[in-house]
JSON list of C-alpha atoms in Angstrom, two decimals:
[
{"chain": "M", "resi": 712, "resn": "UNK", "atom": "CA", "xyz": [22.42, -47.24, 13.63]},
{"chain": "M", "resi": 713, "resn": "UNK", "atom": "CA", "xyz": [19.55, -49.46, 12.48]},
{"chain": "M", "resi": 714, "resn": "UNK", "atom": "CA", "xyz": [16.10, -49.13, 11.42]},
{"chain": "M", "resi": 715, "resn": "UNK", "atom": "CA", "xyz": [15.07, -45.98, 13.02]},
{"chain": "M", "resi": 716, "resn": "UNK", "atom": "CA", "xyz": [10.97, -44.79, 12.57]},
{"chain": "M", "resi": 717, "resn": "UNK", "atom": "CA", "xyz": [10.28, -41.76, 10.00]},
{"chain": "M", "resi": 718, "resn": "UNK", "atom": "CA", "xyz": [8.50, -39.10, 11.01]},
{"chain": "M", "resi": 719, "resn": "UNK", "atom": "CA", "xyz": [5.98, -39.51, 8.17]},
{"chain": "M", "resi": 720, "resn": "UNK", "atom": "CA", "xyz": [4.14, -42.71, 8.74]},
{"chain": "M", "resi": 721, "resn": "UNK", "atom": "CA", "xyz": [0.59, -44.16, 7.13]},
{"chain": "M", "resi": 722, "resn": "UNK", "atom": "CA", "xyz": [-2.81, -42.99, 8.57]},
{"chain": "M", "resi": 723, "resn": "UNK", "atom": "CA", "xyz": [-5.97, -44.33, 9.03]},
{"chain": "M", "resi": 724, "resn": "UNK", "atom": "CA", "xyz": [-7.66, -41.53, 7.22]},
{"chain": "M", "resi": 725, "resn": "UNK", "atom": "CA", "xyz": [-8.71, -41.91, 3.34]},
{"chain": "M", "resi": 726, "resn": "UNK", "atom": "CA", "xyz": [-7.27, -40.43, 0.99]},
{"chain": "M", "resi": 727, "resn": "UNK", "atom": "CA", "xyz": [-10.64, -38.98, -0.26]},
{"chain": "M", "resi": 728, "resn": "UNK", "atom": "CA", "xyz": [-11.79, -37.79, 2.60]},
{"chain": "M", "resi": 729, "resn": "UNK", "atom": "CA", "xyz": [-8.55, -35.95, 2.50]},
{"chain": "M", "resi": 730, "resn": "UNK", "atom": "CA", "xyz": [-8.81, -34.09, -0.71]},
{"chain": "M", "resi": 731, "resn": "UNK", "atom": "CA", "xyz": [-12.76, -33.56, 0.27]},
{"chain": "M", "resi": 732, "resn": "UNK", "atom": "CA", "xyz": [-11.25, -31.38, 2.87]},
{"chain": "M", "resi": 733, "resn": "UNK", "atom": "CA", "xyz": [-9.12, -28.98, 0.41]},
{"chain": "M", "resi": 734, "resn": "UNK", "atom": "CA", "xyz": [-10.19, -25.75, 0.05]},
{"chain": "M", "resi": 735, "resn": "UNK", "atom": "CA", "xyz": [-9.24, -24.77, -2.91]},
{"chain": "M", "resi": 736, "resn": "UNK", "atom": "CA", "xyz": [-11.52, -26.41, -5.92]},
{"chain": "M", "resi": 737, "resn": "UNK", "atom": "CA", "xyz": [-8.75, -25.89, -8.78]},
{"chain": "M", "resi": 738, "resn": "UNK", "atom": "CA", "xyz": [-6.43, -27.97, -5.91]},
{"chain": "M", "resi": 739, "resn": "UNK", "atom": "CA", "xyz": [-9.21, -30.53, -5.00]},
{"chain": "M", "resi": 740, "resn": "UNK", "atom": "CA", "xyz": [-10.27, -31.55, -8.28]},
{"chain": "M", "resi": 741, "resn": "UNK", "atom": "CA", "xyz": [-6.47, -31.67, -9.24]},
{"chain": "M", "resi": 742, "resn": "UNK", "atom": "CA", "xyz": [-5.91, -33.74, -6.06]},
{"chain": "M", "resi": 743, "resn": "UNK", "atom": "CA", "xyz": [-8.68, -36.41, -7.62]},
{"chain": "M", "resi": 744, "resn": "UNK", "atom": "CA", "xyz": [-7.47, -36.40, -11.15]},
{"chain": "M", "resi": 745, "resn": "UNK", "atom": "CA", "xyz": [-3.90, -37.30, -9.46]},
{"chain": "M", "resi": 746, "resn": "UNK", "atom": "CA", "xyz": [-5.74, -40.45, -7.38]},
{"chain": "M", "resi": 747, "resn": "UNK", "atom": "CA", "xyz": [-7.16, -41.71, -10.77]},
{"chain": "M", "resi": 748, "resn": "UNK", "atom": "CA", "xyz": [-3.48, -40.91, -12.88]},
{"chain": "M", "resi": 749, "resn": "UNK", "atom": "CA", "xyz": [-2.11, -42.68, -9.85]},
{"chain": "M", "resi": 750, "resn": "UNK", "atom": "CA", "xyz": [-4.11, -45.65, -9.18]},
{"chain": "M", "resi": 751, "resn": "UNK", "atom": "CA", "xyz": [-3.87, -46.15, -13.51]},
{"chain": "M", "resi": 752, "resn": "UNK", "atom": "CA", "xyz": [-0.10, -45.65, -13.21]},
{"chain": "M", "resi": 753, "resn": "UNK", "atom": "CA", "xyz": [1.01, -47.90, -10.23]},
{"chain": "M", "resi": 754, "resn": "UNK", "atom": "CA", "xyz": [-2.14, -50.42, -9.86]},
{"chain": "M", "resi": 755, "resn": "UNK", "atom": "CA", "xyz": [-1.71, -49.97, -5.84]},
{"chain": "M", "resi": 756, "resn": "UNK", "atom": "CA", "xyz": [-4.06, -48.73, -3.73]},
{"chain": "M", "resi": 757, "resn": "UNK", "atom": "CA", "xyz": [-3.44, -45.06, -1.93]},
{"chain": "M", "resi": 758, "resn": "UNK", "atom": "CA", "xyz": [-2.84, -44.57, 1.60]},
{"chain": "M", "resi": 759, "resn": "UNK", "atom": "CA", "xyz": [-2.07, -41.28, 3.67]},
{"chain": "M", "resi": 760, "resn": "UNK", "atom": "CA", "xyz": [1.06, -40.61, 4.70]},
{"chain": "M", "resi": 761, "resn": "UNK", "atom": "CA", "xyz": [0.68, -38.15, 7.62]},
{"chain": "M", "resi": 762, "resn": "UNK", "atom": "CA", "xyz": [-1.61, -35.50, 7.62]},
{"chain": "M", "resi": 763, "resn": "UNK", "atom": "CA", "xyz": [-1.06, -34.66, 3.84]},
{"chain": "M", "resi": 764, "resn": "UNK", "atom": "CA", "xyz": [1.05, -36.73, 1.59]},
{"chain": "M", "resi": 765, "resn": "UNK", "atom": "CA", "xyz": [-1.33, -39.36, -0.66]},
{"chain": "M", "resi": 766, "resn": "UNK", "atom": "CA", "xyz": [1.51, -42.41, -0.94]},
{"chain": "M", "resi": 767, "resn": "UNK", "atom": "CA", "xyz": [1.57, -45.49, -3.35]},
{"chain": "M", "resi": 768, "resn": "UNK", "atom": "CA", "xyz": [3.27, -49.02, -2.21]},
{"chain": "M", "resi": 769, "resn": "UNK", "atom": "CA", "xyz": [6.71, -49.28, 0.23]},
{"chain": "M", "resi": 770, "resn": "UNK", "atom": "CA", "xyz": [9.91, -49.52, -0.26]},
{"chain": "M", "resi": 771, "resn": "UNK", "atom": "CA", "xyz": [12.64, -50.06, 2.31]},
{"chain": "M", "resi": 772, "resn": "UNK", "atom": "CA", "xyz": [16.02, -48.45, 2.38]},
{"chain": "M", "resi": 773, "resn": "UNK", "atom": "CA", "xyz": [19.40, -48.56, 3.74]},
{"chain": "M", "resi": 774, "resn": "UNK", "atom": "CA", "xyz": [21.59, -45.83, 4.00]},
{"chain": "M", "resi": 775, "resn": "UNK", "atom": "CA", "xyz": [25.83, -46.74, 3.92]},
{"chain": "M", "resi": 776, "resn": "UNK", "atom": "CA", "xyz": [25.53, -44.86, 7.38]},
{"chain": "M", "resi": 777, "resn": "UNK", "atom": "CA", "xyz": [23.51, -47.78, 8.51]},
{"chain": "M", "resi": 778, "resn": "UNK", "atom": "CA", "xyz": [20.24, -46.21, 8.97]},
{"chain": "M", "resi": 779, "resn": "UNK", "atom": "CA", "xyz": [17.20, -48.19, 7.62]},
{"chain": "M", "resi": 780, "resn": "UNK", "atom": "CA", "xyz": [13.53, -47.74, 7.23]},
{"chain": "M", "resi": 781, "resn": "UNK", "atom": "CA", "xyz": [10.46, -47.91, 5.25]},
{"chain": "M", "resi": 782, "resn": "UNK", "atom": "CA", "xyz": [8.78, -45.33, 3.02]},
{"chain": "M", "resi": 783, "resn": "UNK", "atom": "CA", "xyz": [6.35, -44.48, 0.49]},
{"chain": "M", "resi": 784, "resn": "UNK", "atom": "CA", "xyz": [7.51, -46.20, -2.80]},
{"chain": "M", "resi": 785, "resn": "UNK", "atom": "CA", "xyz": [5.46, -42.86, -4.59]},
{"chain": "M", "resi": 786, "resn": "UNK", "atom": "CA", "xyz": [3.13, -40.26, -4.15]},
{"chain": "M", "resi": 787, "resn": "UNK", "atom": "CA", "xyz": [1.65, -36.80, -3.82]},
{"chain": "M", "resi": 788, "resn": "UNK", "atom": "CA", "xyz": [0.59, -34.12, -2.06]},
{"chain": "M", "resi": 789, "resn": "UNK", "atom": "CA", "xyz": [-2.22, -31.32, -2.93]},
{"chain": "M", "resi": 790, "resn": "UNK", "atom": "CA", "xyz": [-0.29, -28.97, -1.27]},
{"chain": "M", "resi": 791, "resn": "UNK", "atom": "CA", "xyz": [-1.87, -24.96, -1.17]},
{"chain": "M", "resi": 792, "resn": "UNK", "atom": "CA", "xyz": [1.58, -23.26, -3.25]},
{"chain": "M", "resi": 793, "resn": "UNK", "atom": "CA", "xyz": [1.81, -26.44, -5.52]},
{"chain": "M", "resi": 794, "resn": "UNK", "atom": "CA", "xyz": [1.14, -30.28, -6.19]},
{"chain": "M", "resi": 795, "resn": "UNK", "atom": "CA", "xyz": [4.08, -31.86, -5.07]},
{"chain": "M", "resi": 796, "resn": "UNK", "atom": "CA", "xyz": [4.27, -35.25, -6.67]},
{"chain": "M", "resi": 797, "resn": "UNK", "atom": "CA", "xyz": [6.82, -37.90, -5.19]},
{"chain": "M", "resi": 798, "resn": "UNK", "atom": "CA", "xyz": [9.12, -40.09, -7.58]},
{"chain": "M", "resi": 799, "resn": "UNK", "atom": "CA", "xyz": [11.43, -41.49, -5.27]},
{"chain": "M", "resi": 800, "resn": "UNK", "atom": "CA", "xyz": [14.38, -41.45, -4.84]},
{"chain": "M", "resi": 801, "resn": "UNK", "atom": "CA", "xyz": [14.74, -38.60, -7.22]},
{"chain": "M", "resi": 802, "resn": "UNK", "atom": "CA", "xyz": [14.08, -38.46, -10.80]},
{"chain": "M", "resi": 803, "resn": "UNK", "atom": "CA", "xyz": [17.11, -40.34, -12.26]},
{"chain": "M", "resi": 804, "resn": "UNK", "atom": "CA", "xyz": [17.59, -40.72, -16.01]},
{"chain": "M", "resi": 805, "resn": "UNK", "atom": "CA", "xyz": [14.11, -38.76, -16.42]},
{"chain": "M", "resi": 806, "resn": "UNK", "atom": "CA", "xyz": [15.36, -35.89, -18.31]},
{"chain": "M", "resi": 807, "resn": "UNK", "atom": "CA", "xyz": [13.48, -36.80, -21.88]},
{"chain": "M", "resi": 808, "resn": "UNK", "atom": "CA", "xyz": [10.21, -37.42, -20.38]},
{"chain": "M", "resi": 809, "resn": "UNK", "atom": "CA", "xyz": [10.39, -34.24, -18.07]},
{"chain": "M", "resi": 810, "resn": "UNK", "atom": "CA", "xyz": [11.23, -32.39, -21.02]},
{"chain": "M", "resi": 811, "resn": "UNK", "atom": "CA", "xyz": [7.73, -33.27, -22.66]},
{"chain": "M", "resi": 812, "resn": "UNK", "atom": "CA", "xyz": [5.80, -32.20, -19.28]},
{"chain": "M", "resi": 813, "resn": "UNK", "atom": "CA", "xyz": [5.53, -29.14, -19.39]},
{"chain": "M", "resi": 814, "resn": "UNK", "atom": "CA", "xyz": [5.49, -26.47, -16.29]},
{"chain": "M", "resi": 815, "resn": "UNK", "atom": "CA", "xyz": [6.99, -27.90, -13.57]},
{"chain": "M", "resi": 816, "resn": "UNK", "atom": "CA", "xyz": [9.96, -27.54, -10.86]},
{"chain": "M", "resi": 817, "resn": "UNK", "atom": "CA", "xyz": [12.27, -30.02, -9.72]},
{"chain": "M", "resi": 818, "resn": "UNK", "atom": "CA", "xyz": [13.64, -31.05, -6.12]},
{"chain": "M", "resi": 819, "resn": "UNK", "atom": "CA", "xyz": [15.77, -33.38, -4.58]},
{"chain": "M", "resi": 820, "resn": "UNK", "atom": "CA", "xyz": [12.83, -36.04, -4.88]},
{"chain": "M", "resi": 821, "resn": "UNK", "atom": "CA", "xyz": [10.02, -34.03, -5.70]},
{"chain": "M", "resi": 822, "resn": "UNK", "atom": "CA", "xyz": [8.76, -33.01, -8.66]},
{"chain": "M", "resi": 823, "resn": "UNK", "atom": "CA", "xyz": [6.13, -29.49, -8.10]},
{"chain": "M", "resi": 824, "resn": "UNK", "atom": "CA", "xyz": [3.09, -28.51, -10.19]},
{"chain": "M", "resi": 825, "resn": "UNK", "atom": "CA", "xyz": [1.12, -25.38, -10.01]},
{"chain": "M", "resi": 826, "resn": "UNK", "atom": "CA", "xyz": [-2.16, -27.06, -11.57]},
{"chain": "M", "resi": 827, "resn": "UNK", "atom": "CA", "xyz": [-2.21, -30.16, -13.59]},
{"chain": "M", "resi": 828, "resn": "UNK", "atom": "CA", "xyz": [-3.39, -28.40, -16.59]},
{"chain": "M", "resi": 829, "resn": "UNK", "atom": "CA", "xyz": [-0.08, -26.71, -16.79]},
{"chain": "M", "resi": 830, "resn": "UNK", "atom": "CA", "xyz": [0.88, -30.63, -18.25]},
{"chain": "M", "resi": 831, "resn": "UNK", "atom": "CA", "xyz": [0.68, -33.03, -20.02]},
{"chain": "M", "resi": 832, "resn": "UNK", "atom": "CA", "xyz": [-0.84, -35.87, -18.02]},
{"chain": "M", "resi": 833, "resn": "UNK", "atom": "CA", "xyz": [0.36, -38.92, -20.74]},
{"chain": "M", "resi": 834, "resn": "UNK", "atom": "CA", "xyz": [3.67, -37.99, -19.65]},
{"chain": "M", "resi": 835, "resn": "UNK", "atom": "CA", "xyz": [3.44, -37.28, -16.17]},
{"chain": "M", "resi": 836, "resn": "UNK", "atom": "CA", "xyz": [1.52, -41.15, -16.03]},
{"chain": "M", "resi": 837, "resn": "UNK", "atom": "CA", "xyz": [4.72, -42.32, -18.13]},
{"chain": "M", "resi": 838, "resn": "UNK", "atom": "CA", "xyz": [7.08, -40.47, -15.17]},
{"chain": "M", "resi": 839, "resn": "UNK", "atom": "CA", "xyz": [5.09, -41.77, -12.54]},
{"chain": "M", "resi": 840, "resn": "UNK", "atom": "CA", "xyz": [5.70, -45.65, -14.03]},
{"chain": "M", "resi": 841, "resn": "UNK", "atom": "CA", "xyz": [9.30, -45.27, -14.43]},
{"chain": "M", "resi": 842, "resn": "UNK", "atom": "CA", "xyz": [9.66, -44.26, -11.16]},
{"chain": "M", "resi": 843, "resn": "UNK", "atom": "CA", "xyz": [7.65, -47.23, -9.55]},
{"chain": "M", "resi": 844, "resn": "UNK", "atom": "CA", "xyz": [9.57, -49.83, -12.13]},
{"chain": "M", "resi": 845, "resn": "UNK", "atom": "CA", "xyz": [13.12, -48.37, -10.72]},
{"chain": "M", "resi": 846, "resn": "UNK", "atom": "CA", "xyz": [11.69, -48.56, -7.00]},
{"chain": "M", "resi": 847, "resn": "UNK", "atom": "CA", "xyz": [11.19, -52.36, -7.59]},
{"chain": "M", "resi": 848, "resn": "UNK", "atom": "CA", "xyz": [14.01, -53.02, -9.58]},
{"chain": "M", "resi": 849, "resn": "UNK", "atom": "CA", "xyz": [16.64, -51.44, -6.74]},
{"chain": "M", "resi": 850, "resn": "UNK", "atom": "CA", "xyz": [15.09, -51.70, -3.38]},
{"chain": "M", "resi": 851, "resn": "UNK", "atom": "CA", "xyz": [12.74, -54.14, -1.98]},
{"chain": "M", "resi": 852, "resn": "UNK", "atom": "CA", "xyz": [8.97, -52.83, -2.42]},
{"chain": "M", "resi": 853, "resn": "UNK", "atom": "CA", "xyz": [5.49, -54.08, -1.20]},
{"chain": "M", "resi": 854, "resn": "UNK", "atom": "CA", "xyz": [2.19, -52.97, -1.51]},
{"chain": "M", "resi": 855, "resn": "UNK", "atom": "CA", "xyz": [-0.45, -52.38, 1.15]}
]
């Protein structure tokens, strides 16, 4: 199958300018905490990811199927329902720190907020480092 092209690919728009844009102020200033929590956490630089996902580094993947590409190695997105922060791929062996967070809801690979004050943002830093230390330790990562 190959390397085939995601559908989510890095902009040339800044991530500021980005959150600038967000309506909602509760959502905005949350979206600039995140940058800072982020940019302490990996020590990467941000860079859109489409139209509204904030991402941190690269990875590349493989699939047993044979497909192949490149993605955001984490990240986040100030989305209007929820902050939708991105510890990929999933949030494997996690379940003592996410049990110190505080309000949250988990996905397959996503980890959803309602406003940052709702946790505790030592632990969500700590979560956010684990998940960049497993990205480099299993696939092979890059920054930007």
């Amino acid at each position: 199958m190959g390397k085939a092209e995601n559908k989510t690919q890095p902009t040339a728009q800044t991530p500021g300018s980005f959150i600038a844009s967000i309506e909602s102020e509760t959502r905005r200033q949350d979206g600039f905490r995140l940058l800072d929590i982020f940019r302490e956490a990996t020590n990467l630089a941000p860079r859109m990811w489409g139209p509204s996902i904030i991402g941190y580094g690269r990875y590349h993947y493989k699939y047993e199927s044979g497909r192949e590409g490149d993605f955001l190695m984490t990240g986040f997105s100030p989305r209007k329902a929820h902050l939708a922060i991105y510890i990929l791929p999933g949030y494997r062996d996690m379940g003592e720190p996410l049990s110190r967070l505080g309000k949250h809801k988990l996905g397959k690979s996503c980890l959803y907020i309602n406003k940052l004050a709702d946790v505790d943002e030592a632990v969500l830093s700590e979560i956010i480092r684990q998940g960049v230390q497993y990205m480099r330790a299993k696939y092979e990562t890059w920054e930007e």
